[in-house]
Amino acid sequence: MTIPQTNFNPPFNITRASHLVFTARDLAASRDFYVEVMGLIVSDEDADTIWLRGVEERCHHSLTLKRTTGQPQCERVGFRVFTDEDLTRAKAHFDRTGISADFVEVPFQGRTLHFNDPAGTPVELVATMKTQPRMHTKNHVHRGAAALRMDHYQVLVPDVLSAAKFYMDLGFRISDYIYVEAADRVVGTFLHRKDNPWDIVLLTRSGPRFHHGGYVVEGVDDIIRACDVAGNLGFADRLEHGPGRHGHLHSYYLYVRDPDGHRTELLLPGIQVIDIDDEPVRCVVKPNANSTLWGLPAPRSWVEEATSFAGVEVRHPGVEGEPMTAEKYLAARKPEAVVS
């Protein structure tokens, strides 16, 4: 199985994953969750929208929550580009390649370009935002996990390699990829532009659908504090998976679901992936195996449930696959012998 190659001279310069836009039915409950459990800071809010950021972030927002009366959805995933000129280059590139792209006005953001990638994922590019003071040293106001910054997001797509090629043509690199040896198939790719393993993760399932966004915390104790706060404030049932250690070893994790079901990962800072000879690492998935280093496999909800994108048709892969789940793993275990 051949994986795509990175274009090291991309048509414009994407620097990192930067922000997400969700809709929410109960803004007050969502505000409590993201402020008290996740530890995000409210940059601005009105009756229908809340803009939040991590304690380390200068950009005005990395998460926007918009009130809805319908099904909660993900409206957009966002990337930063380095300069405003990169937006002009991006528009010209998409015009040349037949991808519809339009400049739009977005509150607190500079010129913003909207397009859908070939899988159908709604994306926006922005070079500048209003800036706010960093709050990472203001420990007396930190809440919950005191999430530092947005790190990445994961999108479910029916054709991982096709979607990966689109982003690799734009300069993204693969840090790791998930390979099912028995089927000779790549089912997941971890793509990055900044110097850690992730900006966008692509995983084979019906899609495009939004799986999760990841926020970095300073230490494992921040993850445990988030669990304690969630338990004390009535959000215990929103702790979905973890804490645990990923099988490809780069980070500890905890996955949580907000009141509308949107999923967020809390994780520690990733390893550095910078040098040209730091080539993609194959992570082999064995049949019926727990792929985490420690902790249970992901529950069925983590495997099957995701947030829909607004106005986007979901397509199905040729082979859906049957990943190991916590439910399957526990059902298959034999009771241990009792020693008298």
XYZ file of N, CA and C in Angstrom, residues 207-330:
372
model
N -18.552 9.316 6.045
C -18.270 10.730 6.260
C -18.425 11.555 4.999
N -18.047 12.842 5.077
C -17.278 13.410 6.180
C -18.141 13.696 7.402
N -17.593 13.378 8.558
C -18.193 13.726 9.838
C -17.072 14.186 10.768
N -17.427 15.062 11.695
C -16.443 15.576 12.648
C -16.375 14.640 13.840
N -15.176 14.144 14.148
C -15.027 13.208 15.261
C -14.649 13.902 16.555
N -13.534 14.666 16.558
C -13.163 15.382 17.775
C -12.166 16.484 17.465
N -12.106 17.436 18.388
C -11.045 18.420 18.414
C -10.173 18.164 19.622
N -8.878 18.481 19.513
C -7.954 18.219 20.609
C -7.398 19.500 21.208
N -7.455 19.601 22.523
C -6.842 20.713 23.251
C -5.697 20.184 24.117
N -4.569 20.874 24.075
C -3.390 20.500 24.844
C -3.512 21.034 26.263
N -3.116 20.194 27.234
C -3.008 20.617 28.630
C -1.551 20.476 29.060
N -1.231 21.067 30.207
C 0.168 21.097 30.635
C 0.634 19.764 31.198
N -0.237 19.059 31.934
C 0.184 17.816 32.566
C -0.986 16.886 32.818
N -0.653 15.643 33.197
C -1.694 14.645 33.462
C -2.604 15.104 34.602
N -2.071 15.842 35.559
C -2.901 16.297 36.666
C -4.027 17.211 36.194
N -3.828 17.918 35.065
C -4.903 18.753 34.527
C -6.036 17.894 33.971
N -5.682 16.755 33.389
C -6.707 15.827 32.905
C -7.506 15.276 34.088
N -6.804 14.892 35.156
C -7.500 14.362 36.337
C -8.388 15.439 36.958
N -7.907 16.674 37.003
C -8.720 17.771 37.547
C -9.987 17.952 36.712
N -9.876 17.843 35.391
C -11.062 17.953 34.544
C -12.078 16.866 34.888
N -11.593 15.646 35.151
C -12.499 14.557 35.542
C -13.182 14.873 36.868
N -12.406 15.370 37.833
C -12.984 15.707 39.139
C -14.037 16.806 39.014
N -13.715 17.846 38.246
C -14.667 18.950 38.076
C -15.922 18.456 37.365
N -15.746 17.630 36.334
C -16.909 17.090 35.616
C -17.798 16.303 36.570
N -17.189 15.496 37.440
C -17.979 14.724 38.394
C -18.724 15.603 39.376
N -18.076 16.654 39.843
C -18.703 17.541 40.828
C -19.800 18.405 40.236
N -19.721 18.721 38.952
C -20.692 19.629 38.342
C -21.757 18.914 37.511
N -21.832 17.593 37.619
C -22.887 16.863 36.939
C -22.574 16.488 35.509
N -21.302 16.552 35.120
C -20.908 16.181 33.760
C -20.183 14.836 33.716
N -20.307 14.015 34.765
C -19.567 12.753 34.809
C -19.888 11.851 33.632
N -21.149 11.868 33.185
C -21.522 11.003 32.062
C -21.009 11.518 30.726
N -20.344 12.664 30.731
C -19.760 13.205 29.496
C -18.314 12.735 29.310
N -17.762 11.990 30.280
C -16.419 11.428 30.149
C -16.543 10.115 29.383
N -16.091 10.106 28.133
C -16.390 8.985 27.242
C -15.295 7.923 27.194
N -14.028 8.351 27.137
C -12.949 7.383 26.878
C -11.649 7.881 27.496
N -11.089 7.070 28.398
C -9.840 7.425 29.042
C -10.080 7.817 30.503
N -9.006 8.292 31.169
C -7.664 8.536 30.643
C -6.978 7.249 30.187
N -6.063 7.406 29.234
C -5.307 6.284 28.714
C -4.079 6.782 27.982
N -3.368 5.841 27.363
C -2.169 6.175 26.597
C -2.324 5.594 25.198
N -2.221 6.449 24.194
C -2.383 5.991 22.821
C -1.361 4.911 22.478
N -1.768 3.971 21.640
C -0.906 2.865 21.260
C 0.312 3.293 20.479
N 0.203 4.399 19.711
C 1.389 4.866 18.999
C 2.209 5.827 19.862
N 1.900 5.853 21.168
C 2.789 6.322 22.236
C 2.964 7.825 22.369
N 2.398 8.647 21.501
C 2.750 10.057 21.526
C 2.105 10.844 22.656
N 0.998 10.364 23.228
C 0.355 11.201 24.233
C -0.619 10.407 25.095
N -0.859 10.924 26.299
C -1.990 10.506 27.118
C -3.243 11.192 26.562
N -4.423 10.648 26.915
C -5.647 11.223 26.359
C -6.823 11.079 27.310
N -7.788 11.942 27.114
C -9.128 11.818 27.688
C -10.087 12.408 26.667
N -11.134 11.640 26.327
C -12.155 12.138 25.405
C -13.428 12.444 26.197
N -13.975 13.622 25.950
C -15.184 14.072 26.639
C -16.192 14.540 25.599
N -17.470 14.490 25.967
C -18.555 14.948 25.089
C -19.259 16.125 25.753
N -19.456 17.200 24.999
C -20.138 18.356 25.578
C -21.639 18.089 25.649
N -22.451 18.993 26.201
C -23.880 18.723 26.361
C -24.612 18.421 25.055
N -24.058 18.833 23.920
C -24.680 18.544 22.631
C -24.054 17.351 21.925
N -23.091 16.697 22.556
C -22.471 15.517 21.981
C -21.194 15.760 21.208
N -20.796 17.023 21.000
C -19.521 17.298 20.334
C -18.383 16.747 21.198
N -17.402 16.125 20.552
C -16.347 15.419 21.278
C -15.059 16.245 21.274
N -14.384 16.287 22.441
C -13.095 16.955 22.578
C -12.117 16.011 23.258
N -10.883 16.045 22.798
C -9.810 15.301 23.445
C -8.944 16.265 24.242
N -8.616 15.897 25.482
C -7.578 16.572 26.245
C -6.324 15.712 26.136
N -5.189 16.323 25.792
C -3.968 15.564 25.590
C -2.766 16.386 26.018
N -1.667 15.696 26.267
C -0.419 16.376 26.587
C 0.281 16.805 25.301
N 1.226 17.745 25.380
C 1.920 18.186 24.164
C 2.562 17.019 23.428
N 2.469 17.043 22.087
C 3.014 15.975 21.272
C 4.517 16.070 21.118
N 5.102 15.001 20.597
C 6.522 15.008 20.278
C 6.780 15.972 19.123
N 8.037 16.313 18.894
C 8.398 17.159 17.754
C 8.605 16.311 16.505
N 8.052 16.788 15.399
C 8.269 16.155 14.095
C 8.632 17.283 13.140
N 9.918 17.461 12.884
C 10.391 18.619 12.132
C 11.258 18.224 10.942
N 12.238 17.368 11.170
C 13.292 17.132 10.197
C 12.790 16.399 8.960
N 13.435 16.655 7.827
C 13.029 16.080 6.554
C 13.140 14.564 6.556
N 14.076 14.014 7.369
C 14.236 12.567 7.402
C 13.388 11.906 8.500
N 12.499 12.674 9.134
C 11.539 12.114 10.089
C 10.347 11.603 9.279
N 10.466 10.385 8.777
C 9.513 9.853 7.805
C 8.290 9.251 8.481
N 7.200 9.058 7.728
C 5.971 8.500 8.300
C 6.206 7.146 8.962
N 5.566 6.949 10.112
C 5.688 5.713 10.878
C 4.424 4.889 10.696
N 4.600 3.635 10.330
C 3.464 2.739 10.150
C 3.050 2.149 11.499
N 1.775 2.287 11.844
C 1.209 1.707 13.063
C 0.294 0.564 12.648
N 0.733 -0.655 12.891
C 0.015 -1.833 12.415
C -1.085 -2.210 13.404
N -2.301 -2.406 12.884
C -3.439 -2.836 13.687
C -3.597 -4.341 13.533
N -3.580 -5.049 14.654
C -3.763 -6.491 14.662
C -5.236 -6.831 14.886
N -5.729 -7.899 14.274
C -7.135 -8.278 14.474
C -7.452 -8.544 15.940
N -8.574 -8.020 16.378
C -9.103 -8.276 17.721
C -8.129 -7.882 18.832
N -7.314 -6.843 18.566
C -6.333 -6.410 19.554
C -6.704 -5.049 20.119
N -6.312 -4.820 21.369
C -6.458 -3.515 21.996
C -5.266 -2.672 21.561
N -5.512 -1.613 20.799
C -4.413 -0.837 20.223
C -3.893 0.248 21.159
N -4.492 0.407 22.343
C -3.967 1.372 23.302
C -2.824 0.738 24.091
N -1.881 1.550 24.557
C -0.781 1.022 25.362
C -1.305 0.521 26.695
N -2.196 1.293 27.303
C -2.901 0.838 28.487
C -4.249 1.541 28.537
N -5.180 0.915 29.241
C -6.562 1.401 29.230
C -7.393 0.562 28.281
N -8.687 0.634 28.426
C -9.590 -0.131 27.565
C -9.591 0.430 26.141
N -9.944 -0.394 25.164
C -10.191 0.156 23.828
C -11.328 1.179 23.889
N -11.460 1.939 22.829
C -12.529 2.941 22.778
C -13.897 2.269 22.827
N -14.873 2.901 23.483
C -16.226 2.340 23.490
C -16.874 2.449 22.116
N -17.974 1.734 21.954
C -18.671 1.739 20.665
C -19.083 3.142 20.248
N -19.449 3.976 21.200
C -19.867 5.342 20.865
C -18.732 6.105 20.193
N -17.486 5.922 20.672
C -16.329 6.617 20.098
C -16.097 6.165 18.662
N -16.326 4.899 18.393
C -16.111 4.344 17.051
C -17.206 4.768 16.084
N -18.452 4.798 16.552
C -19.586 4.948 15.640
C -20.183 6.349 15.598
N -20.096 7.115 16.676
C -20.809 8.385 16.741
C -19.892 9.558 16.409
N -20.457 10.523 15.688
C -19.701 11.716 15.316
C -20.684 12.831 15.026
N -20.166 14.049 14.928
C -20.977 15.234 14.651
C -21.085 15.428 13.143
N -22.279 15.690 12.669
C -22.458 15.926 11.236
C -21.982 17.333 10.875
N -21.556 17.493 9.628
C -21.234 18.811 9.097
C -22.493 19.408 8.469
N -22.659 20.702 8.641
C -23.860 21.372 8.141
C -23.918 21.296 6.615
N -25.031 20.768 6.096
C -25.280 20.775 4.657
C -24.391 19.875 3.836
N -23.794 18.857 4.446
C -22.850 17.992 3.738
C -23.402 16.566 3.689
N -23.382 15.972 2.511
C -23.858 14.598 2.335
C -22.808 13.606 2.841
N -23.255 12.619 3.597
C -22.374 11.580 4.112
C -22.320 10.426 3.113
N -21.101 10.001 2.797
C -20.885 8.848 1.922
C -20.230 7.724 2.716
N -20.373 6.499 2.208
C -19.898 5.329 2.947
C -18.699 4.712 2.248
N -17.731 4.221 3.028
C -16.580 3.566 2.412
C -16.966 2.208 1.850
N -16.129 1.691 0.959
C -16.401 0.364 0.413
C -16.374 -0.701 1.488
N -15.459 -0.558 2.449
C -15.349 -1.476 3.577
C -15.347 -0.642 4.854
N -16.320 -0.849 5.722
C -16.439 -0.062 6.955
C -15.454 -0.538 8.020
N -15.197 -1.834 8.055
C -14.293 -2.372 9.074
C -15.006 -2.575 10.398
N -14.405 -3.367 11.268
C -14.973 -3.659 12.583
C -13.907 -3.459 13.654
N -13.643 -2.205 14.028
C -12.612 -1.947 15.036
C -12.970 -2.576 16.378
N -11.943 -2.906 17.130
C -12.156 -3.395 18.491
C -12.776 -2.282 19.334
N -13.750 -2.640 20.146
C -14.365 -1.695 21.077
C -14.237 -2.220 22.497
N -14.458 -1.358 23.460
C -14.404 -1.780 24.855
C -15.437 -2.870 25.124
N -16.617 -2.740 24.511
C -17.672 -3.727 24.723
C -17.253 -5.109 24.215
N -16.655 -5.153 23.006
C -16.185 -6.439 22.455
C -15.048 -7.011 23.298
N -14.138 -6.145 23.695
C -12.964 -6.577 24.450
C -13.366 -7.209 25.777
N -14.290 -6.559 26.490
C -14.703 -7.079 27.793
C -15.527 -8.351 27.643
